[in-house]
Coordinates of C-alpha atoms and ligand atoms in Angstrom, one line a residue:
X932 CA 129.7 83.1 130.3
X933 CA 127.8 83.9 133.6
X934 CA 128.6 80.5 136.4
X935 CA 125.9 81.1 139.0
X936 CA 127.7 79.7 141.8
X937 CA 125.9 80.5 145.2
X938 CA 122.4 80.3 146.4
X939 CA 120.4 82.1 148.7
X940 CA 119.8 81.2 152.2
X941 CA 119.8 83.2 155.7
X942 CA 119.9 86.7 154.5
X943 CA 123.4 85.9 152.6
X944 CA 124.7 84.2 149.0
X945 CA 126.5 81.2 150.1
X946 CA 128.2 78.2 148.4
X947 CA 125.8 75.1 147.9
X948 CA 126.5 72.0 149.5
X949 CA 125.3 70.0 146.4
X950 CA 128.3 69.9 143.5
X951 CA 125.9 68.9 140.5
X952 CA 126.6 71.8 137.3
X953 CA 123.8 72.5 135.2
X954 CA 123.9 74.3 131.9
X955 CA 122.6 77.4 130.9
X956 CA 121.6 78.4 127.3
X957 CA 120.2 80.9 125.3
X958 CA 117.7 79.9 123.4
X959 CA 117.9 81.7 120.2
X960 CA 121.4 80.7 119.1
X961 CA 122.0 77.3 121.2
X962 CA 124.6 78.3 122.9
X963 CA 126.0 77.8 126.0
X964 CA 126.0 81.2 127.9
X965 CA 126.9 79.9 131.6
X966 CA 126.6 77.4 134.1
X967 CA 124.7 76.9 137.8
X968 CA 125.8 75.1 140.6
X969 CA 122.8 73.5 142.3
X970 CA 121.6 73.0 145.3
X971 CA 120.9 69.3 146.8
X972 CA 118.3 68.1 149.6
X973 CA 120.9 69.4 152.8
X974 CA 120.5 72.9 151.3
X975 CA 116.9 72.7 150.9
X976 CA 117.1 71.4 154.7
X977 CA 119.1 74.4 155.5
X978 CA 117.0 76.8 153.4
X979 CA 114.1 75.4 155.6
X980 CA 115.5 75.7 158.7
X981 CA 116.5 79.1 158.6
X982 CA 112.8 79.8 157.0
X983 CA 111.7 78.2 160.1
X984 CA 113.9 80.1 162.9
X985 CA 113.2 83.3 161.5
X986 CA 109.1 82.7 161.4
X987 CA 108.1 83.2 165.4
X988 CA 109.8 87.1 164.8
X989 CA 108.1 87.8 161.5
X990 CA 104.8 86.0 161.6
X991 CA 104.7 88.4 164.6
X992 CA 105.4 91.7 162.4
X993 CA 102.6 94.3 161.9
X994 CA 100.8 94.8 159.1
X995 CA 102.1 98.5 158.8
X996 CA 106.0 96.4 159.0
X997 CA 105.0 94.1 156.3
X998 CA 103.6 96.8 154.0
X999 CA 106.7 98.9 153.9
X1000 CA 109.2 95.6 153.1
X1001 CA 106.8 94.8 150.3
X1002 CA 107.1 98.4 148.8
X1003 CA 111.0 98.1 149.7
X1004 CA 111.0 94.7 147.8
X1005 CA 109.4 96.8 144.8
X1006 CA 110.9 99.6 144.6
X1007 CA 114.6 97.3 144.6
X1008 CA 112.9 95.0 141.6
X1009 CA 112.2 98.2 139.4
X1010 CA 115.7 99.4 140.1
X1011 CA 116.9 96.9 138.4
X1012 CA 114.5 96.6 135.2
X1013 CA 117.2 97.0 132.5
X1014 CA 118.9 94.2 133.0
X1015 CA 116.2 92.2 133.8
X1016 CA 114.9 92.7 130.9
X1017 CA 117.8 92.1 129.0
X1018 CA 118.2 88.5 131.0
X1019 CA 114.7 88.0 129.9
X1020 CA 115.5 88.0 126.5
X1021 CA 118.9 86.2 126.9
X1022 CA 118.1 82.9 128.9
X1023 CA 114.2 82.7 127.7
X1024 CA 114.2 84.4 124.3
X1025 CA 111.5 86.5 125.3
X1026 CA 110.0 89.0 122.7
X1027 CA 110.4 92.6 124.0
X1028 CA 106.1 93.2 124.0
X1029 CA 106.4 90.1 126.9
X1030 CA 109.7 91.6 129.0
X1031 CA 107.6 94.9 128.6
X1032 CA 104.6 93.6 130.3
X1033 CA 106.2 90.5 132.6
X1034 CA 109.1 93.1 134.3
X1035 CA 107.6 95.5 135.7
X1036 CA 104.3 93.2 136.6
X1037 CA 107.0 91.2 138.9
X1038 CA 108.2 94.5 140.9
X1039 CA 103.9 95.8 141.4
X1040 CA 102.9 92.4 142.7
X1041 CA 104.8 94.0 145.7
X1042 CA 102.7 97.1 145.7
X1043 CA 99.2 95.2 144.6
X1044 CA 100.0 92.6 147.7
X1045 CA 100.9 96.0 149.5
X1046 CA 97.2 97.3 148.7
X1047 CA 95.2 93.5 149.6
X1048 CA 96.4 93.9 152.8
X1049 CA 96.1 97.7 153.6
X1050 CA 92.5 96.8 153.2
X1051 CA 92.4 93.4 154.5
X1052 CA 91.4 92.9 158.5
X1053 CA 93.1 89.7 160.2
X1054 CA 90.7 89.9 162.9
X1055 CA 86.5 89.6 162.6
X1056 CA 84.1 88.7 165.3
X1057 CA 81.4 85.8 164.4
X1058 CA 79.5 85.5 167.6
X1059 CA 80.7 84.9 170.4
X1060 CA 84.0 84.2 168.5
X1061 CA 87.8 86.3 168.1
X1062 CA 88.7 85.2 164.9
X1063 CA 92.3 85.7 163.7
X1064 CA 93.3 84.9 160.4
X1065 CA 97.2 83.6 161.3
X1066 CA 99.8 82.9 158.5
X1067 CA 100.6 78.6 158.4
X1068 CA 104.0 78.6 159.1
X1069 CA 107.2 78.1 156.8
X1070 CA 105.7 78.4 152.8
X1071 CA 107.3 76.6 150.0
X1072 CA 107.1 78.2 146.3
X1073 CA 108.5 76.1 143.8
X1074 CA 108.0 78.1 140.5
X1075 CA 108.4 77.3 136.8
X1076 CA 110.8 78.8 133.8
X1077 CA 108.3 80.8 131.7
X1078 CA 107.6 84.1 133.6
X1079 CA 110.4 83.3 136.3
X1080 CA 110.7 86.8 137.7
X1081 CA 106.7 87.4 137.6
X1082 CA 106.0 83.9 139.5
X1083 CA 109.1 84.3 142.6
X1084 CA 107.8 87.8 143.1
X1085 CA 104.1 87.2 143.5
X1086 CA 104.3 84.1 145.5
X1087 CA 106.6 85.7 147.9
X1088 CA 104.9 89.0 148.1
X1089 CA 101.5 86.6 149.2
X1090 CA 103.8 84.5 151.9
X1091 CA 104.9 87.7 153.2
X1092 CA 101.9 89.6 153.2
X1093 CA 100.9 86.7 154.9
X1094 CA 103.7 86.5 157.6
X1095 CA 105.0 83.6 156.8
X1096 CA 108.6 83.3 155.8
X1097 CA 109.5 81.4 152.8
X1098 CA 112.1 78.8 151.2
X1099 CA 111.3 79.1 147.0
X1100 CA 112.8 76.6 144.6
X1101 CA 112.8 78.7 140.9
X1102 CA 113.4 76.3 137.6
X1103 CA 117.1 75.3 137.3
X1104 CA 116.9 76.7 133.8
X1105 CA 116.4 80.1 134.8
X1106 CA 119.4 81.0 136.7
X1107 CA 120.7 83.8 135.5
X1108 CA 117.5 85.8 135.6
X1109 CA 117.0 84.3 139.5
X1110 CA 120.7 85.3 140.1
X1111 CA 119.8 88.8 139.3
X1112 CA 116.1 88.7 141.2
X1113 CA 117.9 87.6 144.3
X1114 CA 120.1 90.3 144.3
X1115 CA 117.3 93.1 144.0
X1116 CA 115.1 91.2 146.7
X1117 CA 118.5 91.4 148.7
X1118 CA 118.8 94.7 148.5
X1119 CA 115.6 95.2 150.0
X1120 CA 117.3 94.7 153.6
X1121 CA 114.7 92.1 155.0
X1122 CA 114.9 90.2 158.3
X1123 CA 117.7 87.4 158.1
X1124 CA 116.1 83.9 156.8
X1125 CA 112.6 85.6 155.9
X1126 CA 112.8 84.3 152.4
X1127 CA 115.7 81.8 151.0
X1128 CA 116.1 81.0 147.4
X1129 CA 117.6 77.9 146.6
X1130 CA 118.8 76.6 142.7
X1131 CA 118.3 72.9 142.3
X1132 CA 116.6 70.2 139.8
X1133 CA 112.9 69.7 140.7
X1134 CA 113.1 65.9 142.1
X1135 CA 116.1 66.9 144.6
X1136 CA 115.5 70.3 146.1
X1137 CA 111.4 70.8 145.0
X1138 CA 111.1 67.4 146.3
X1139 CA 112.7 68.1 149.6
X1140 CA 110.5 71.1 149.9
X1141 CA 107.3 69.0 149.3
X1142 CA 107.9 66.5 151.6
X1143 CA 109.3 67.9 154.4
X1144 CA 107.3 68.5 158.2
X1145 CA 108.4 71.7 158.7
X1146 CA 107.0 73.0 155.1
X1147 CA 103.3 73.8 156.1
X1148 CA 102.3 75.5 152.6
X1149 CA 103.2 74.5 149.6
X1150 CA 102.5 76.7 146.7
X1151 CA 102.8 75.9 142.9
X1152 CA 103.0 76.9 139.7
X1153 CA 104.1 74.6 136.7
X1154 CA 102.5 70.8 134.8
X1155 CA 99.6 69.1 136.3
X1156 CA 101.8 65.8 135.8
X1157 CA 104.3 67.5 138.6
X1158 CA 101.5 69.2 141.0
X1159 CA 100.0 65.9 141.3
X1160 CA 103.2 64.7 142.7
X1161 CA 103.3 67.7 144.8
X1162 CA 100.0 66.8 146.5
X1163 CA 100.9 63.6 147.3
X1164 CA 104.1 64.3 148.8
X1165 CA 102.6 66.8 151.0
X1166 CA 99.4 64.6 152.1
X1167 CA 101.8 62.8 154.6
X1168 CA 102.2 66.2 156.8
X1169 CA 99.0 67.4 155.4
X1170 CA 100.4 70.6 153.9
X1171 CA 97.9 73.1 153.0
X1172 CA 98.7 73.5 149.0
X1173 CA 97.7 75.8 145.7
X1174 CA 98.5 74.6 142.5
X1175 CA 98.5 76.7 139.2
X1176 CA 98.7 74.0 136.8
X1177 CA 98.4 73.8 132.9
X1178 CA 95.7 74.5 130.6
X1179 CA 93.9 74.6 127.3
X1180 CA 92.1 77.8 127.2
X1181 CA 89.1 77.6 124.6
X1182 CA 88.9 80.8 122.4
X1183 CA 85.5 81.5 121.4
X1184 CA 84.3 83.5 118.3
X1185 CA 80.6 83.9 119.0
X1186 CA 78.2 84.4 115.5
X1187 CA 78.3 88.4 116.2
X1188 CA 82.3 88.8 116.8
X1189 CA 83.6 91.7 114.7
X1190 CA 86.1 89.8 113.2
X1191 CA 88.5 93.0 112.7
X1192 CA 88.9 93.6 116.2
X1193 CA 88.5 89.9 117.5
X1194 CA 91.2 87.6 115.5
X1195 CA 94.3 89.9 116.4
X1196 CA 92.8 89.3 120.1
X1197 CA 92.0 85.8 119.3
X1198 CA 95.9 85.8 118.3
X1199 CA 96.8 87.6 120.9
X1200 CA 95.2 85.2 123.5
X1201 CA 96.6 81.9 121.7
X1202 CA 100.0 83.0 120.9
X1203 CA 100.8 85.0 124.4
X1204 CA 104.5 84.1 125.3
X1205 CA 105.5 82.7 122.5
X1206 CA 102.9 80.1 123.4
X1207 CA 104.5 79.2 126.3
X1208 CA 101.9 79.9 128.6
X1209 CA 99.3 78.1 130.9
X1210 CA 97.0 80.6 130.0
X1211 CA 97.1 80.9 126.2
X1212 CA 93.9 80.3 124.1
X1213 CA 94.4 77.4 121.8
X1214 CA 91.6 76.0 120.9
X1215 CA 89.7 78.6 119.1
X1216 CA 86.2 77.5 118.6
X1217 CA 84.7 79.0 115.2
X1218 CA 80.9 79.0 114.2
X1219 CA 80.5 77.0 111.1
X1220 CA 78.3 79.5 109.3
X1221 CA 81.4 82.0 109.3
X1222 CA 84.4 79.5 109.1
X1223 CA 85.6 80.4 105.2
X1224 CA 85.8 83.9 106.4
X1225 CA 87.4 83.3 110.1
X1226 CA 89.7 80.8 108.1
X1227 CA 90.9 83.2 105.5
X1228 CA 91.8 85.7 108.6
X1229 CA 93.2 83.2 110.4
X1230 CA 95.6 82.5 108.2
X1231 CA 96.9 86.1 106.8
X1232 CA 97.0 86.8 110.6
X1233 CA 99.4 84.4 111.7
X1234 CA 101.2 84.5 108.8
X1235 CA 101.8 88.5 109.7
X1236 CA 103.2 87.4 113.1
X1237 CA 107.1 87.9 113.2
X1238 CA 108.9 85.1 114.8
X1239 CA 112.9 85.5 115.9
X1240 CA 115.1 87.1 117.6
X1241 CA 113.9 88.6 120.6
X1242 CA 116.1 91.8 119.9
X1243 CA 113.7 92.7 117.7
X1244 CA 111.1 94.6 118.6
X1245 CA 108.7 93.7 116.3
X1246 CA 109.0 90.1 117.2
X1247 CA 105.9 88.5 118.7
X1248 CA 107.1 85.0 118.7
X1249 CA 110.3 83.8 120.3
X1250 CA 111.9 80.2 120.8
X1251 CA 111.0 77.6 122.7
X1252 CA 112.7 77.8 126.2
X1253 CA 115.1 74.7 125.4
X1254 CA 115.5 71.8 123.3
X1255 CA 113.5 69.7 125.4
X1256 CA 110.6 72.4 124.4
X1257 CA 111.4 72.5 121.2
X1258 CA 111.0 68.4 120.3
X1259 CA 108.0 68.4 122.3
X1260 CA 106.3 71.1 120.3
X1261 CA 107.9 69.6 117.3
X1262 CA 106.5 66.1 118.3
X1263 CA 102.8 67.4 119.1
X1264 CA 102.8 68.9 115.3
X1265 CA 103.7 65.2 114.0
X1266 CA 101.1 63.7 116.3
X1267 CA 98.2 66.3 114.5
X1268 CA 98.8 65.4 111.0
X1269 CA 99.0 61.5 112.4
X1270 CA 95.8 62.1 113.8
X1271 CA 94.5 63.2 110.4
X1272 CA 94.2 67.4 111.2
X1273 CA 95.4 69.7 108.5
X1274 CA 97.6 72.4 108.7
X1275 CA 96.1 75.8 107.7
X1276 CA 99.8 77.5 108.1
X1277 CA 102.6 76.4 109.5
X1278 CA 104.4 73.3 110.1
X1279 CA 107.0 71.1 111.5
X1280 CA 110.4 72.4 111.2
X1281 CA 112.1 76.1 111.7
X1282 CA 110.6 79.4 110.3
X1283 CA 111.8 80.1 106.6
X1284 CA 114.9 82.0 107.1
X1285 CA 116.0 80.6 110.5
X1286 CA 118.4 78.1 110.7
X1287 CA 119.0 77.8 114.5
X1288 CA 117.7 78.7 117.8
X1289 CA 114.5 76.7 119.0
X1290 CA 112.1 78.3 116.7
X1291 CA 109.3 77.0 115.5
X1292 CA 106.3 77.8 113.2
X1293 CA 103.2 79.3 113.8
X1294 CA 101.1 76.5 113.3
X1295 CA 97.1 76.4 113.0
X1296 CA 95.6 72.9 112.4
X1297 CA 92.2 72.7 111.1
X1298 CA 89.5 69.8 110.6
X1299 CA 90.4 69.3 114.5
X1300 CA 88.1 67.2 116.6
X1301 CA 88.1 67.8 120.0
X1302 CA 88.6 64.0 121.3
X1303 CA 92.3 64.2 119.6
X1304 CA 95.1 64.4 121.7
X1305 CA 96.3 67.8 120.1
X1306 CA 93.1 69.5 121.0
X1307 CA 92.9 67.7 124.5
X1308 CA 96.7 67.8 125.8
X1309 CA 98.5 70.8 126.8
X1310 CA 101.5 71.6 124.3
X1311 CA 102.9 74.8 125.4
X1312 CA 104.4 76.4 122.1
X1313 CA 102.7 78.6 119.3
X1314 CA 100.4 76.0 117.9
X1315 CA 97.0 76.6 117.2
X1316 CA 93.5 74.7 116.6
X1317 CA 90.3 75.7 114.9
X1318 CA 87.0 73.5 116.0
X1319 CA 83.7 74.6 113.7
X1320 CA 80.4 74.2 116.2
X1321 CA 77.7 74.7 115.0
X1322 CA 75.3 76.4 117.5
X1323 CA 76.3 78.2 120.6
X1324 CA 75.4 75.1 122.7
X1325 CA 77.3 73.1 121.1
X1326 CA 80.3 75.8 121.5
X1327 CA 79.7 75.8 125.1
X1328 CA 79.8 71.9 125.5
X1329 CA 83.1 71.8 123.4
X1330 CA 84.6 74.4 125.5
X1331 CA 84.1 72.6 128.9
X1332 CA 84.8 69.2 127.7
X1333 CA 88.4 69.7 128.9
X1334 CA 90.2 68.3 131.9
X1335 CA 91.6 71.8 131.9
X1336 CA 89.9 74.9 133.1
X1337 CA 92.3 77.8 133.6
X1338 CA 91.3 80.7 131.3
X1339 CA 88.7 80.8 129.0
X1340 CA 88.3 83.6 125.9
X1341 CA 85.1 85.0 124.5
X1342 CA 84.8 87.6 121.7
X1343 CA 81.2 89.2 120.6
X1344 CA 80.5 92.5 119.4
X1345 CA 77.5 92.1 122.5
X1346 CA 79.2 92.4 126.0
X1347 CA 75.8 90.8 127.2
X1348 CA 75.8 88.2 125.1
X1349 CA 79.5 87.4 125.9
X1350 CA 78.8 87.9 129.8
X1351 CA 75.9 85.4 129.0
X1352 CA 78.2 82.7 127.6
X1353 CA 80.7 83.8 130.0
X1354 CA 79.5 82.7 133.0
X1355 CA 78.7 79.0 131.4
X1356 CA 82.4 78.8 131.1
X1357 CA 84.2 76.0 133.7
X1358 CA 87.2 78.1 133.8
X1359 CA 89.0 80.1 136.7
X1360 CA 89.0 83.4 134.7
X1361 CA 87.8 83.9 131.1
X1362 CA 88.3 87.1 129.6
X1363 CA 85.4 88.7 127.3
X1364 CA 87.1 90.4 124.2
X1365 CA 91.1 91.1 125.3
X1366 CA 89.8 92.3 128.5
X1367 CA 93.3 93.4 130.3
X1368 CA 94.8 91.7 133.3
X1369 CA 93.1 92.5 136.7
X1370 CA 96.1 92.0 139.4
X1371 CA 93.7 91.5 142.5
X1372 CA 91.0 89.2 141.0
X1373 CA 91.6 85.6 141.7
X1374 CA 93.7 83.4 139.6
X1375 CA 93.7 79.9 139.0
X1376 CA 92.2 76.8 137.6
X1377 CA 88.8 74.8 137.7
X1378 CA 89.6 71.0 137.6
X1379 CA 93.1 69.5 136.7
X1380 CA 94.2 73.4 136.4
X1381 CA 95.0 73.7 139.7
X1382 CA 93.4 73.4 143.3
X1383 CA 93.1 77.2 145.1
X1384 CA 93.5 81.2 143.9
X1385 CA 96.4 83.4 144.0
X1386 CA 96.4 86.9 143.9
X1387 CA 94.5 89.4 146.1
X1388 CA 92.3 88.8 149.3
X1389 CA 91.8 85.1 147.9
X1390 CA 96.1 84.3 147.4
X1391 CA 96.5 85.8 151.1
X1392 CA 93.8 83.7 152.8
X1393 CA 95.6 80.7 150.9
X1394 CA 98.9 81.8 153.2
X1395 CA 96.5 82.0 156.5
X1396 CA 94.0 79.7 158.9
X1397 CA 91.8 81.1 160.9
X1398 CA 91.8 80.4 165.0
X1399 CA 88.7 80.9 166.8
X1400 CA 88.7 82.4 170.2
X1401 CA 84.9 81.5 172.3
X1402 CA 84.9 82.9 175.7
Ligands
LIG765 P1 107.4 71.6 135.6 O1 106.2 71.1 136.3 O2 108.3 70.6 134.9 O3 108.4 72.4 136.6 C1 107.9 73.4 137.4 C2 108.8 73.5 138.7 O4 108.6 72.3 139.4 C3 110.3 73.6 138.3 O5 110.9 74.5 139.3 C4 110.8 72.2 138.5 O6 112.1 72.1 138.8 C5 109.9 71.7 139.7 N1 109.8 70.3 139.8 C6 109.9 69.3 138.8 N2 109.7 68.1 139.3 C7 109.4 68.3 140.6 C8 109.1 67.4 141.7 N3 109.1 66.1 141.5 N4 108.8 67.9 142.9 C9 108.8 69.2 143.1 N5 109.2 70.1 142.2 C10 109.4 69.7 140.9 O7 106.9 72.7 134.6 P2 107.8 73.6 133.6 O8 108.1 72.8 132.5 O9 108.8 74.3 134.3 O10 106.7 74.7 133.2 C11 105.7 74.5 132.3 C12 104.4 74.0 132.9 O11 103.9 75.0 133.9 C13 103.2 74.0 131.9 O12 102.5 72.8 132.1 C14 102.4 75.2 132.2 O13 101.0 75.1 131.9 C15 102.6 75.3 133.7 N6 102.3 76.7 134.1 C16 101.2 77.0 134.8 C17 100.9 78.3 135.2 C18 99.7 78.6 136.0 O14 99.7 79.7 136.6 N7 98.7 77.8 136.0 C19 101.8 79.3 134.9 C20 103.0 78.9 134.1 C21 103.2 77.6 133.8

């Protein structure tokens, strides 16, 4: 049992002022594995108002200064990997090819924010004007459970890059993996009150961070139901904000996709972390003159795809983050056989052979349309979707016709053709054929995916606003 008892504030671990215990499982057996004491709204205040005494000094810090904490900040995050890791797997049930990938991307978003702004010039002349980009002021992060390591790190290596100093609210489910964050970012020996992390439920402490004057930045990441709430808490003080919401990433197999190579990366794309991601491709759009064939794939594919215990390294498909997760997805699988889809594999219930932990099957529905609520709302678990269009056009209009537009996938044995389609897409990123990450191109969402861009030059310039001097 690990009790998470203090929180972050002022350069030191200190005891909370709120009293309210929340519990801490691990999601592959149900059990219990510890407990976190969480903050309330005074220790958001407090969190903010040494965020706020410590900003004159560091907004003030050279860009050389700022360089060297970010690579201190990295180099104390990989020091630490191990047990990371093994937190990873304990408190989310992440399979090891995620921890693999999410670990050590959380300790070089340091060294990539480290490289924006060796290269990045705060000053420009336009005219007759001195421009100087300046960082806002005090910068909220409030960050969600699925990549909680990967999402504290990033947003503060942008606030600080930035100089701004920062309060950050991670999910109260994730406490044991913050704990252990914290300590590395600690032992990176930055300024007093620079950055505070505070433990607490979203509508006490997030809430607080929203709303509050001195708070002039507010950025991000988790549902589009809760970054709408977000916006409108900070339009009272007018808080410059970036949201990384949800999203339902079409998956497109163009007519001249080499099926070997494209449905494991069609796979890849839907099923990425355990399906618990904003960026995974669900709906996967099929051409109708190859569906028997892309079916039949389909099908033997998924049904390849180890689910369990995250110990095992040939697991690509862990549990749901909680039981909360686990209904839901549960609920949404109900909801696609009410709405008269058919299931090509998979199903409600457990995986044969599992009888606890929030597991669930590796579902594919097919005879989908996209008006149905399956194909439209986000469901954030390993559940997939095959839609049959028939020409390209009518791929490209089914792809778009989504409230979402976060990441987009295309696969074609024709990089122009795929470019072609590509740039039709209303999506902040879409990735032709399992293209890899690319850690200083801009990240976010067209429409209710999000509002603004994190990562490289275009996440800094989110952290600053630019003062023009005419003389
Ligand atoms: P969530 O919106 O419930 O919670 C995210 C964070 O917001 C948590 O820290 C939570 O405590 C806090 N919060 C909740 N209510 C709040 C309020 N009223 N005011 C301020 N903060 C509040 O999301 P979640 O369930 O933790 O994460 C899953 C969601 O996140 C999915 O919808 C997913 O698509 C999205 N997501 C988006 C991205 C992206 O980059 N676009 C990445 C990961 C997850």
């Amino acid at each position: 049992m690990r009790n998470i008892t203090e929180i972050y504030i002022d350069g030191a671990f200190v005891k909370p002022h709120g009293e309210e215990i929340g519990d801490l499982f691990n999601p592959s057996t149900e059990e219990k594995i510890g407990t976190v004491r969480l903050g309330d709204r005074e220790d958001a205040r407090t969190a903010i108002a040494a965020a706020k005494r410590a900003f004159p000094a560091f907004s003030r810090t050279s860009k050389a200064e700022r360089i060297a904490m970010l690579k201190r900040l990295s180099v104390a995050v990989f020091a630490r990997a191990e047990e990371m890791t093994a937190a990873m797997a304990e408190e989310y049930g992440a399979p090891q090819y995620f921890t693999g990938f999410a670990v050590p991307h959380a300790a070089s978003t340091f060294l990539n924010m480290a490289e924006t702004l060796e290269n990045y010039d705060f000053t420009r002349k336009i005219g007759r004007a001195d421009v100087t980009m300046q960082p806002l002021g005090v910068a909220a992060a409030i960050t969600p459970w699925n990549s909680n390591y990967g999402f504290i790190c990033s947003k503060l290596a942008t606030a600080l890059a930035a100089g701004s100093t920062v309060v950050i609210k991670p999910s109260e489910m994730s406490a044991i993996q913050t704990q252990l964050i914290t300590e590395c970012l600690h032992e990176a020996g930055l300024p007093k009150g620079v950055f505070n992390i505070v433990n607490g439920r979203g509508d006490v402490v997030g809430a607080e961070f929203s709303a509050h004057p001195d708070i002039a930045k507010v950025s991000f990441t988790g549902s589009t139901a809760v970054g709408k709430q977000i916006l409108r808490a900070g339009a009272e003080t007018l808080k410059r904000v970036t949201l990384e919401l949800g999203g339902k990433g079409p998956n497109i197999l163009l007519e001249d996709a080499d099926l070997d190579t494209a449905i494991p990366a069609v796979l890849m794309a839907g099923l990425a972390n355990s399906g618990q991601a904003c960026i995974a491709g669900t709906r996967i759009l099929a051409p109708e003159s190859r569906l028997p064939d892309i079916l039949e794939r389909l099908k033997a594919g998924i049904e390849a795809v180890k689910t369990g215990d995250p110990g095992d390294p040939e697991v690509r498909v862990g549990p749901m983050v909680s039981q909360k997760q686990y209904d839901r997805v549960q609920s949404y699988i109900r909801l696609g056989l009410e709405e008269g889809a058919q299931i090509l594999t998979g199903g409600t219930g457990r995986p044969e052979g599992i009888e606890r932990g929030w597991f669930v099957r590796p579902t594919v529905f097919v005879n989908v349309d996209n008006s149905m609520r399956i194909a439209r709302e986000e469901i954030f678990g390993p559940v997939l979707f095959v839609i049959a269009y028939k020409d390209e056009e009518n791929a490209i209009r089914i792809a778009n016709d989504t409230s979402y537009g976060l990441q987009a996938y295309i696969h074609s044995s024709d990089l122009d053709h795929a470019r072609r389609v590509a740039e039709r897409m209303e999506s902040g990123r879409v990735v032709i054929n399992g293209a890899p990450h690319e850690p200083l191109a801009p990240f976010g969402g067209f429409k209710q995916s999000g509002v603004g861009r994190e990562f490289g030059v275009s996440g800094l310039e989110a952290f600053l606003e630019p003062r023009a001097i005419l003389c």
